[in-house]
Coordinates of C-alpha atoms in Angstrom, one line a residue:
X1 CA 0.0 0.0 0.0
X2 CA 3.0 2.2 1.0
X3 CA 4.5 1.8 -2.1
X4 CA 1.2 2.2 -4.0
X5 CA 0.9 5.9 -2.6
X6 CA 4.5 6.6 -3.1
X7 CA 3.9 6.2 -6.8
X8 CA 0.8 8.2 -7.1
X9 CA 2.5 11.1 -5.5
X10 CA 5.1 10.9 -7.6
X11 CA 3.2 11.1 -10.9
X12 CA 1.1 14.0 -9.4
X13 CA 4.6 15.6 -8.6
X14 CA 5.4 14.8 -12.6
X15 CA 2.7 16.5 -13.6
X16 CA 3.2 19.6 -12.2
X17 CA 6.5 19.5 -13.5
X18 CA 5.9 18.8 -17.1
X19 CA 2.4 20.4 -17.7
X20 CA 2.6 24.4 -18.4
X21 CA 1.3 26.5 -15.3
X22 CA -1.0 28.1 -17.3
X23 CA -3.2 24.6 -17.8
X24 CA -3.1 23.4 -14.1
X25 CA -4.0 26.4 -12.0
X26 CA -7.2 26.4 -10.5
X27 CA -9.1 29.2 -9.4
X28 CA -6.8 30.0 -6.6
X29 CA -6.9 31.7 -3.2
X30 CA -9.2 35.6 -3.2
X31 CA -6.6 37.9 -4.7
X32 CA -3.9 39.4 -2.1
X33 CA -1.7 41.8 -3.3
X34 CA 0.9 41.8 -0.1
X35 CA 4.0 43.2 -0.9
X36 CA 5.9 41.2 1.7
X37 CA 8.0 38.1 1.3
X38 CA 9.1 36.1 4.3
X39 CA 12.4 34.1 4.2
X40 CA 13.1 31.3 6.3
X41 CA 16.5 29.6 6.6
X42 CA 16.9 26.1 5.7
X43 CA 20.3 23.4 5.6
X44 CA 21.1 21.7 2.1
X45 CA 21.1 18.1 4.1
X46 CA 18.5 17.9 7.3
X47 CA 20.1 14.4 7.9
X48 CA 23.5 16.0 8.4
X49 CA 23.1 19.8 8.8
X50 CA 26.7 20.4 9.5
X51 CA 27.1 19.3 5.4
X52 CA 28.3 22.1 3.3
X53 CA 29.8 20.3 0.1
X54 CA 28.1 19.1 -3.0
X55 CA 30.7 18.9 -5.7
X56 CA 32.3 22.3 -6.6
X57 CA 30.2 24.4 -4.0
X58 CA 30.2 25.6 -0.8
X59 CA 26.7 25.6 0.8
X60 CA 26.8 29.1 2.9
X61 CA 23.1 29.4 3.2
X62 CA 19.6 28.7 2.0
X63 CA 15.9 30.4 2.6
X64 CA 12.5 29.0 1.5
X65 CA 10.9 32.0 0.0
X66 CA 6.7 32.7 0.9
X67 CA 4.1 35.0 0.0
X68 CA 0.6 35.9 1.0
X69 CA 0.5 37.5 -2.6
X70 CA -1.4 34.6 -4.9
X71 CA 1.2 35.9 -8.0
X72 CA 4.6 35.0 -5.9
X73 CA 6.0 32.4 -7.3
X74 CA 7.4 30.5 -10.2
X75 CA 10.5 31.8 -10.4
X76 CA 11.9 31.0 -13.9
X77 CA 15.3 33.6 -13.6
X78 CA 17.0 36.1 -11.4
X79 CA 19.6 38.8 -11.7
X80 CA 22.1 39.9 -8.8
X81 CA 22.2 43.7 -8.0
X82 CA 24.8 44.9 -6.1
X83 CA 24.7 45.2 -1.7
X84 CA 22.9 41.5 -1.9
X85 CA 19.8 42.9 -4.0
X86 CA 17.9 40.4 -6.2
X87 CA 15.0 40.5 -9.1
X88 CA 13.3 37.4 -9.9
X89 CA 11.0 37.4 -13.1
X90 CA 8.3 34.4 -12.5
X91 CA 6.4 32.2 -15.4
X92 CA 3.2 34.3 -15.2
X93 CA 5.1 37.6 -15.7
X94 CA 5.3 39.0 -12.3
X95 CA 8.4 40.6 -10.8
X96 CA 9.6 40.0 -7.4
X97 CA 12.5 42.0 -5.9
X98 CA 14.1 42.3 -2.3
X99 CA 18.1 43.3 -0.5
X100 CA 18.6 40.1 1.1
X101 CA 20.1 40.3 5.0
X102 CA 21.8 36.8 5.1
X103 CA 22.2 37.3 8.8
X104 CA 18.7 38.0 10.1
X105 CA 16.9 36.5 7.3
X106 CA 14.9 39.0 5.9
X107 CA 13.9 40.0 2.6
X108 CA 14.3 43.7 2.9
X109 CA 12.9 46.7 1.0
X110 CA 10.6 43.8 -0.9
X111 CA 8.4 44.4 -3.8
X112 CA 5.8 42.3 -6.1
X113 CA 4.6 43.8 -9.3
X114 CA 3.6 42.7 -12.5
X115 CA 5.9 43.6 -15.9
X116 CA 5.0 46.7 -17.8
X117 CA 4.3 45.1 -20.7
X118 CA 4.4 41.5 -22.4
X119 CA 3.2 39.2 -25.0
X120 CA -0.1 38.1 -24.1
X121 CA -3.0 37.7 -26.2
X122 CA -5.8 39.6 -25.8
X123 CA -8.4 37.4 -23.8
X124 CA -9.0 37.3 -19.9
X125 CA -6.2 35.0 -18.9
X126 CA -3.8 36.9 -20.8
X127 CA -1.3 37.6 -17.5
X128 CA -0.8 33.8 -17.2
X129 CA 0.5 33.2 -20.8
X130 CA 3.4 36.4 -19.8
X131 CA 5.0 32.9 -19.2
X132 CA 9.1 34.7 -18.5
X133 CA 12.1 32.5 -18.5
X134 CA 15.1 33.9 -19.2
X135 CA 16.6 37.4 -17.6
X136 CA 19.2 39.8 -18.7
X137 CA 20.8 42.9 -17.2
X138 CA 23.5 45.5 -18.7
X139 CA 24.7 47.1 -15.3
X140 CA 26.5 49.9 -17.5
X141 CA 23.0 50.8 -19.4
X142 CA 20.8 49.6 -16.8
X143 CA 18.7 48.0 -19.3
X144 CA 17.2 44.8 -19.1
X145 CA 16.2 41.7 -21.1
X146 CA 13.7 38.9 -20.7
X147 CA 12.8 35.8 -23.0
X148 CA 9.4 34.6 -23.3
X149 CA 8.2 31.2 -24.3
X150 CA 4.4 30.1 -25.6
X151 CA 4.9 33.5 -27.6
X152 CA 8.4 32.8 -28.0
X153 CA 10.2 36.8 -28.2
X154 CA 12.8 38.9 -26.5
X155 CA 11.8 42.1 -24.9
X156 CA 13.9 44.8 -23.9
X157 CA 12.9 46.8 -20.7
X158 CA 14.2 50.8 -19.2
X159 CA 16.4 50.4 -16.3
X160 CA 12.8 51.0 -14.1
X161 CA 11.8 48.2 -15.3
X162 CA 9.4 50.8 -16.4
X163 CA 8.4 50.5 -20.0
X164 CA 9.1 48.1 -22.8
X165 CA 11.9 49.7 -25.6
X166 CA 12.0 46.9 -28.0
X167 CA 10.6 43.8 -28.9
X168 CA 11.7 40.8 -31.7
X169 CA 9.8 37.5 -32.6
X170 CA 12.5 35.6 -34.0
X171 CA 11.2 33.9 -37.0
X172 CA 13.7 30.9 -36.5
X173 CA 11.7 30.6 -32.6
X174 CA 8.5 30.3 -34.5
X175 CA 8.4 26.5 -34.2
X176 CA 9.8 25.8 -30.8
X177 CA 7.2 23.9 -29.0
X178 CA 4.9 26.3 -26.8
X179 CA 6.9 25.5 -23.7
X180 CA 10.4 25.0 -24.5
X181 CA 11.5 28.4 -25.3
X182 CA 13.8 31.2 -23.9
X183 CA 14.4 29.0 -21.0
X184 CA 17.9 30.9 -20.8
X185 CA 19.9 33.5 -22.3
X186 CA 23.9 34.7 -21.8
X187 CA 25.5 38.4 -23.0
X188 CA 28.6 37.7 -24.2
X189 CA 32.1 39.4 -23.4
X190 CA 32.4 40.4 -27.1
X191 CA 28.6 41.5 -27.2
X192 CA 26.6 38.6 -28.6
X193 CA 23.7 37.3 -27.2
X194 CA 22.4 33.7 -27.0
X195 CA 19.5 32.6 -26.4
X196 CA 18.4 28.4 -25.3
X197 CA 15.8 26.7 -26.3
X198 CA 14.7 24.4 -23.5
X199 CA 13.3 21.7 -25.9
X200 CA 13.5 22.5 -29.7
X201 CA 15.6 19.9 -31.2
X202 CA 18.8 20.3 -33.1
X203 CA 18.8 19.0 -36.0
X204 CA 23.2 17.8 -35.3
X205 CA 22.4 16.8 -31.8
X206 CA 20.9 18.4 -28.2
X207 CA 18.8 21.7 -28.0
X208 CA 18.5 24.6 -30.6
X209 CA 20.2 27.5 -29.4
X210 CA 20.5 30.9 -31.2
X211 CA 23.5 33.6 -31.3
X212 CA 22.5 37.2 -31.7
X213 CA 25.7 39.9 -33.3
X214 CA 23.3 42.2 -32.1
X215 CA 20.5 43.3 -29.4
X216 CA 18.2 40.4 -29.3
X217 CA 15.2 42.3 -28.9
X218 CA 15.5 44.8 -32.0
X219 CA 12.9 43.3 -34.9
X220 CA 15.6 43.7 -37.1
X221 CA 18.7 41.2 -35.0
X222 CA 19.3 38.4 -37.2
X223 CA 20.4 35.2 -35.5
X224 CA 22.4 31.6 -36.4
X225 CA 21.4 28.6 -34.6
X226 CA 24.1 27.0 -32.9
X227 CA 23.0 22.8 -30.6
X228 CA 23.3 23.1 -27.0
X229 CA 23.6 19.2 -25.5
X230 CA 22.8 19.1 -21.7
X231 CA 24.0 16.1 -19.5
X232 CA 22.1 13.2 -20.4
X233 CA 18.3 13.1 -19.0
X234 CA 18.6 16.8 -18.2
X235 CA 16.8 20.0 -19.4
X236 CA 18.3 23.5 -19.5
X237 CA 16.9 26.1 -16.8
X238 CA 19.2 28.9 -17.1
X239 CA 22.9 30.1 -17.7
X240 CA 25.0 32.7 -16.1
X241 CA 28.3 34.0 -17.3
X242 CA 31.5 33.1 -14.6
X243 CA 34.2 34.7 -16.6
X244 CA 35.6 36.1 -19.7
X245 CA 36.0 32.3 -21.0
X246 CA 33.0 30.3 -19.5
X247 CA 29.5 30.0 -18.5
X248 CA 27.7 28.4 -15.6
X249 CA 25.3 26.0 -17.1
X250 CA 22.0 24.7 -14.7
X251 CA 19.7 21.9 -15.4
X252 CA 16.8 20.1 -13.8
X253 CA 15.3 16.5 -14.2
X254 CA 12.3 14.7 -13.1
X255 CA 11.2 11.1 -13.1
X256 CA 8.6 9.6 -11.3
X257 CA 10.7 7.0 -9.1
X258 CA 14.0 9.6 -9.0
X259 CA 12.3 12.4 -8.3
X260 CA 13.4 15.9 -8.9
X261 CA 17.6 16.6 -9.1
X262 CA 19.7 19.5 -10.6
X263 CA 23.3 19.7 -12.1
X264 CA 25.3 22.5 -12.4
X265 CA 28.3 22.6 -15.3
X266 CA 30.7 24.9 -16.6
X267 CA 30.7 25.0 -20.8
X268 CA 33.5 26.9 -22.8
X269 CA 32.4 30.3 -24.3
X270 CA 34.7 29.3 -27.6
X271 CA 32.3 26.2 -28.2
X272 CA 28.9 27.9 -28.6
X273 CA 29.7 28.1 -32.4
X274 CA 27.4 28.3 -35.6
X275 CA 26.3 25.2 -36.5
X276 CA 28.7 23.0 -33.8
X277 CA 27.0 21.2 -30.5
X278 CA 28.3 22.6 -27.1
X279 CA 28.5 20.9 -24.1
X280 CA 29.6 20.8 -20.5
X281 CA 31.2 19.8 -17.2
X282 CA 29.2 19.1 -14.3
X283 CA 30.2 20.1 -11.4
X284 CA 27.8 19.6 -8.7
X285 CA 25.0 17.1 -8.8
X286 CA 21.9 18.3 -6.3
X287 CA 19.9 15.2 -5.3
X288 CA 18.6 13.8 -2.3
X289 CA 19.0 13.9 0.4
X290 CA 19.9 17.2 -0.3
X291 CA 17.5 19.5 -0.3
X292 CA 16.5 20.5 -4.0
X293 CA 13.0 21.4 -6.3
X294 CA 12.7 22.5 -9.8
X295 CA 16.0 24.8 -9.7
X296 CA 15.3 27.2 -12.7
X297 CA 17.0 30.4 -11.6
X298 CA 20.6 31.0 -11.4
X299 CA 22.9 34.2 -11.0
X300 CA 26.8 34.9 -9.8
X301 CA 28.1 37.8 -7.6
X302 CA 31.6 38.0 -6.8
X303 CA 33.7 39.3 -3.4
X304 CA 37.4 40.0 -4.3
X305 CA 38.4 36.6 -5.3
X306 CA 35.8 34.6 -4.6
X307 CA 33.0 33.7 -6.6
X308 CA 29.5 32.9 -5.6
X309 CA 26.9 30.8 -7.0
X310 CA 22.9 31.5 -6.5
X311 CA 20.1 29.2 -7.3
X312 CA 16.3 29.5 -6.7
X313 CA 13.4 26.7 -7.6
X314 CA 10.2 27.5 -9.5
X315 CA 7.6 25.9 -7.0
X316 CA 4.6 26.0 -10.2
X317 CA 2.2 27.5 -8.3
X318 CA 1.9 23.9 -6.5
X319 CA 1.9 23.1 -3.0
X320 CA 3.8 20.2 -2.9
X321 CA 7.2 22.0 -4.3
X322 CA 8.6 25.3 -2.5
X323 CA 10.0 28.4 -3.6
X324 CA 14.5 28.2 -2.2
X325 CA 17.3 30.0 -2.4
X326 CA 21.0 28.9 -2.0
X327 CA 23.7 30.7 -1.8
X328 CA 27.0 28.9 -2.4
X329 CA 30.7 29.5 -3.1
X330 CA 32.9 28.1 -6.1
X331 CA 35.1 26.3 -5.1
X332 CA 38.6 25.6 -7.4
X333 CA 38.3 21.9 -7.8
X334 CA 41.5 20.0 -9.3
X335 CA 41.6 17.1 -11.9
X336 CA 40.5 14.0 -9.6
X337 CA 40.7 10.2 -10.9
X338 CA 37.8 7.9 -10.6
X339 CA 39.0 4.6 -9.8
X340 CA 35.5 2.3 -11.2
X341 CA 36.5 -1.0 -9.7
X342 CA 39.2 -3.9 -10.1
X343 CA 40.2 -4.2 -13.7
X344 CA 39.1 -0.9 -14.3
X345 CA 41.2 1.8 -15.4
X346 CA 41.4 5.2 -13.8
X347 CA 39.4 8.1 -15.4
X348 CA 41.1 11.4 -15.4
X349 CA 38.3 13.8 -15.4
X350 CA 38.4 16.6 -17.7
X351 CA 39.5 20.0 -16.6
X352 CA 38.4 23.4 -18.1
X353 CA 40.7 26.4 -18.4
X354 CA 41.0 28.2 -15.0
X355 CA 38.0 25.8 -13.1
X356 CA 39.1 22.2 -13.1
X357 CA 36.4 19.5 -12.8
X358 CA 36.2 18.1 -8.8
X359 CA 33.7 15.3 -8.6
X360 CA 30.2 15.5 -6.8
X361 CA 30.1 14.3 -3.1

């Protein structure tokens, strides 16, 4: 019987997972527009709370994120402001913002507002198909970007976050399933822009991926599809640059009897070419009994030397997932040799330029 009930709640957890938001919400709670956003801190491993390592990262902290506002929630992407603030743009096109205090676990200065302006279609339920999944900011122009999928585009936003400027349906996004679009997007040291496809298959192998000479969201950017292959059984939630020479890489996955895990990687900026299949090194597998969800969000702030890593889940609007936020720091791994058994021969893992691979704990 146990097991019986184990499986039904996992295929109700799958279905939340792999069924757009915008089919599985019911009528909800009587609209609350609160403006506040509690934080309370959590430890990646309640079995062993003194536990801090998982891979390449340091664990320094972690908050499950709540709202009495019914449109918190679903966070698809985040950007890092300086002096620990945060904006995180959720899958039915509300922004949330707040200056984190990491020491008194607050979420100060905390707002919840809808975006400006968006792609919907004229009908009632047009705020639920504003479904945002990828986030850009220039911190020199203070302008930012955000990738839509269902009406796959690129919209360009004032540094207010006031107004839209620009706007571009790529014509080569036209036929990416409804819910595998802009599930992540990088700016470029040398200016381009890319833009991943969660699920639109490339034709030479992996996920369609496009590169942009120009600004993205301009009707007139033209763009080249480049394949994007994620580690195996994994889905691309969102990329964040780490360097003039790579890119932090996160993906989820979701079966009904593994349940819900999330790699991070590091990929080489010199691979996401025209027409060539990009890849990347894993560096940190989050499974249980760690604590993990559906980790969509990802950002990078740096202290002097030291780099640190930010993920946040998208709960779906569903009780039975949460809304967290880790905080961890990068650590420099070195080349490590996996040893599979007797008569096996040692595996050198591969190490990246700068960030050598260290395996997962």
């Amino acid at each position: 019987m146990r097991s019986s009930m184990l499986r039904v709640l996992a295929c109700l957890s799958l279905f939340f997972f792999l069924v757009p938001v915008t089919y599985v919400r019911g009528p909800g709670p009587p609209a609350n527009d609160s403006q506040y956003i509690a934080l309370e801190p959590i430890v990646i491993d309640a079995k062993n709370p003194v536990r801090s390592r998982v891979g390449r990262l340091e664990f320094l902290g972690g908050w499950t994120m709540t709202s009495d506002n019914v449109a918190f929630g679903g966070i698809s992407s985040m950007v890092a402001l300086p002096d620990n603030r945060f904006l995180m743009l959720s899958d039915n096109g509300s922004l949330f913002g707040f200056t984190l205090d990491e020491s008194k676990h607050l979420a100060n200065r905390p707002f919840i507002a809808p975006l400006p302006d968006g792609p919907a279609k004229p009908n009632a339920f047009a705020r639920q198909n504003w479904d945002s999944e990828s986030f850009l900011h220039d911190p020199e122009t203070g302008q930012f970007w955000v990738g839509y999928e269902h009406q796959h585009s690129i919209w360009r936003y004032g540094p207010s976050l006031a107004r839209r400027e620009a706007a571009h349906f790529p014509e080569v996004a036209k036929n990416w399933p409804e819910n595998g679009g802009a599930e992540a997007m990088l700016h470029l040291p040398d200016s381009r822009f890319l833009v991943f496809s969660e699920a639109a298959e490339y034709l030479k192998g992996g996920y369609q991926a496009l590169i942009f000479a120009s600004d993205p969201a301009e009707p007139d950017s033209k763009a080249v599809s480049f394949g994007y292959q994620p580690p195996k059984g994994y889905n691309l939630t969102d990329a964040a640059i780490l360097d003039e020479k790579t890119a932090l890489m996160l993906h989820r996955r979701f079966t009904p009897f593994d349940g819900v895990s999330a790699i991070l990687s590091i990929a080489q900026l010199k691979d996401f070419q025209p027409g060539k299949v990009a890849t990347s090194v894993p560096i940190a597998t989050l499974k249980p009994p760690f604590k993990v969800d559906n980790m969509e969000a990802l950002a990078v702030t740096r202290d002097g030397d030291q780099i640190f890593v930010w993920i946040a889940s998208d709960d779906n609007f569903s009780v039975l997932q949460e809304s967290l936020l880790f905080k961890f720091r990068l650590l420099k791994g070195k080349s490590v040799r996996k040893n599979s058994g007797p008569g096996r021969k040692n595996e050198k893992a591969e190490a990246s330029p700068g960030f050598s691979t260290f395996e997962s704990d």
